[in-house]
Amino acid sequence: MLRTAHFLLAAAAVPLLLAGCARSSGEQDARVTEQWLGRWNGPEGTYLDISGTPADYRLTIANLDGPRRFVGRAQGAKIVFVRDGVVESISATDGEATGMKWLLDKQNCLTVRSGEGYCRD
């Protein structure tokens, strides 16, 4: 009987422990994306501006056609948003990973996809 009680107690504790780990991991991921707040510059006057909170990021992405606004959300160590019906994500990279020759020597960058990146000097 005592053995069964210990097993039941352990079985009940596992989901609680996992929930605590997920919450802790989610909080850590949010801290990562919160460090991205502000303006990130790309070539030829393009930029990415991030404001808001991990649950409700306000993204302004300016390309050569002008700025567009999106709403994003932290998901893992990324910000996920929808643009033109396509789910996109922003992640931390270096300049080489942006796939853009103008940013090759940069170390602190965000990339949406190869050929679309923004960096801070």
CSV table of C-alpha atoms in Angstrom, one decimal:
chain,number,residue,atom,x,y,z
A,1,MET,CA,0.0,0.0,0.0
A,2,LEU,CA,2.8,2.4,0.9
A,3,ARG,CA,4.5,1.7,-2.3
A,4,THR,CA,1.4,2.5,-4.3
A,5,ALA,CA,1.0,5.8,-2.4
A,6,HIS,CA,4.6,6.7,-3.3
A,7,PHE,CA,4.0,5.9,-6.9
A,8,LEU,CA,0.8,7.9,-7.1
A,9,LEU,CA,2.6,10.9,-5.4
A,10,ALA,CA,5.5,10.7,-7.8
A,11,ALA,CA,3.1,10.4,-10.8
A,12,ALA,CA,1.2,13.4,-9.7
A,13,ALA,CA,4.4,15.4,-9.2
A,14,VAL,CA,5.8,14.9,-12.7
A,15,PRO,CA,3.3,17.1,-14.5
A,16,LEU,CA,3.9,19.8,-11.9
A,17,LEU,CA,7.6,19.7,-12.3
A,18,LEU,CA,7.3,19.7,-16.1
A,19,ALA,CA,5.0,22.7,-16.0
A,20,GLY,CA,7.5,24.5,-13.8
A,21,CYS,CA,10.3,23.8,-16.3
A,22,ALA,CA,8.2,24.9,-19.2
A,23,ARG,CA,7.3,28.1,-17.4
A,24,SER,CA,10.9,28.7,-16.5
A,25,SER,CA,12.0,28.0,-20.1
A,26,GLY,CA,9.2,30.3,-21.5
A,27,GLU,CA,10.3,33.1,-19.2
A,28,GLN,CA,13.9,32.6,-20.3
A,29,ASP,CA,12.9,32.7,-24.0
A,30,ALA,CA,10.9,35.9,-23.3
A,31,ARG,CA,14.0,37.5,-21.8
A,32,VAL,CA,15.9,36.6,-24.9
A,33,THR,CA,13.3,38.2,-27.3
A,34,GLU,CA,12.9,41.3,-25.0
A,35,GLN,CA,16.5,42.1,-25.6
A,36,TRP,CA,15.6,42.6,-29.2
A,37,LEU,CA,13.4,45.6,-28.5
A,38,GLY,CA,14.3,48.7,-30.6
A,39,ARG,CA,15.5,49.3,-34.1
A,40,TRP,CA,17.7,46.9,-36.2
A,41,ASN,CA,19.1,48.2,-39.5
A,42,GLY,CA,19.4,46.5,-42.8
A,43,PRO,CA,21.0,47.7,-46.1
A,44,GLU,CA,19.8,50.7,-48.1
A,45,GLY,CA,17.6,52.2,-45.4
A,46,THR,CA,15.7,49.0,-44.5
A,47,TYR,CA,15.0,48.3,-40.9
A,48,LEU,CA,13.1,46.2,-38.3
A,49,ASP,CA,11.6,47.9,-35.3
A,50,ILE,CA,10.4,45.8,-32.4
A,51,SER,CA,8.2,47.2,-29.5
A,52,GLY,CA,5.7,45.7,-27.0
A,53,THR,CA,5.8,42.6,-25.0
A,54,PRO,CA,6.6,38.9,-25.7
A,55,ALA,CA,2.8,38.2,-25.9
A,56,ASP,CA,2.2,41.1,-28.2
A,57,TYR,CA,5.2,42.4,-30.1
A,58,ARG,CA,4.6,45.3,-32.5
A,59,LEU,CA,6.9,44.8,-35.6
A,60,THR,CA,7.6,47.4,-38.2
A,61,ILE,CA,9.5,46.1,-41.2
A,62,ALA,CA,10.6,48.6,-43.7
A,63,ASN,CA,11.9,47.5,-47.1
A,64,LEU,CA,12.4,49.6,-50.2
A,65,ASP,CA,8.6,49.8,-50.7
A,66,GLY,CA,8.2,51.4,-47.3
A,67,PRO,CA,7.2,50.3,-43.8
A,68,ARG,CA,4.7,47.6,-42.9
A,69,ARG,CA,3.3,46.7,-39.5
A,70,PHE,CA,2.8,43.2,-38.0
A,71,VAL,CA,1.9,41.7,-34.6
A,72,GLY,CA,4.2,38.9,-33.3
A,73,ARG,CA,4.6,36.7,-30.3
A,74,ALA,CA,7.6,35.1,-28.6
A,75,GLN,CA,7.7,31.4,-29.3
A,76,GLY,CA,10.8,29.7,-28.0
A,77,ALA,CA,13.8,32.0,-28.7
A,78,LYS,CA,12.0,33.4,-31.8
A,79,ILE,CA,9.3,36.0,-32.6
A,80,VAL,CA,6.6,34.5,-34.8
A,81,PHE,CA,4.3,36.6,-37.0
A,82,VAL,CA,2.2,36.2,-40.2
A,83,ARG,CA,3.0,38.2,-43.3
A,84,ASP,CA,1.0,37.9,-46.5
A,85,GLY,CA,-0.5,34.6,-45.2
A,86,VAL,CA,2.9,33.1,-44.5
A,87,VAL,CA,4.1,32.3,-40.9
A,88,GLU,CA,7.5,33.9,-40.5
A,89,SER,CA,9.9,33.9,-37.6
A,90,ILE,CA,12.6,36.2,-36.4
A,91,SER,CA,15.7,34.6,-34.8
A,92,ALA,CA,19.1,35.8,-33.6
A,93,THR,CA,22.0,35.2,-36.0
A,94,ASP,CA,25.2,36.8,-37.1
A,95,GLY,CA,25.6,38.8,-40.3
A,96,GLU,CA,26.8,35.8,-42.3
A,97,ALA,CA,23.6,33.9,-41.5
A,98,THR,CA,21.5,36.7,-42.9
A,99,GLY,CA,22.7,35.8,-46.4
A,100,MET,CA,23.3,39.5,-47.1
A,101,LYS,CA,26.7,40.6,-48.3
A,102,TRP,CA,26.3,44.1,-46.7
A,103,LEU,CA,25.9,42.5,-43.2
A,104,LEU,CA,28.6,39.8,-43.4
A,105,ASP,CA,30.9,41.4,-40.8
A,106,LYS,CA,28.2,42.0,-38.2
A,107,GLN,CA,27.8,39.9,-35.1
A,108,ASN,CA,24.5,41.0,-33.6
A,109,CYS,CA,21.7,40.4,-36.1
A,110,LEU,CA,18.1,39.2,-36.5
A,111,THR,CA,17.1,37.2,-39.5
A,112,VAL,CA,13.6,36.6,-40.9
A,113,ARG,CA,14.8,34.4,-43.8
A,114,SER,CA,17.9,34.2,-45.9
A,115,GLY,CA,18.3,37.5,-47.7
A,116,GLU,CA,16.3,39.4,-45.0
A,117,GLY,CA,18.3,40.4,-42.0
A,118,TYR,CA,18.9,43.4,-39.7
A,119,CYS,CA,21.8,44.1,-37.4
A,120,ARG,CA,23.0,46.4,-34.7
A,121,ASP,CA,26.5,47.7,-34.7
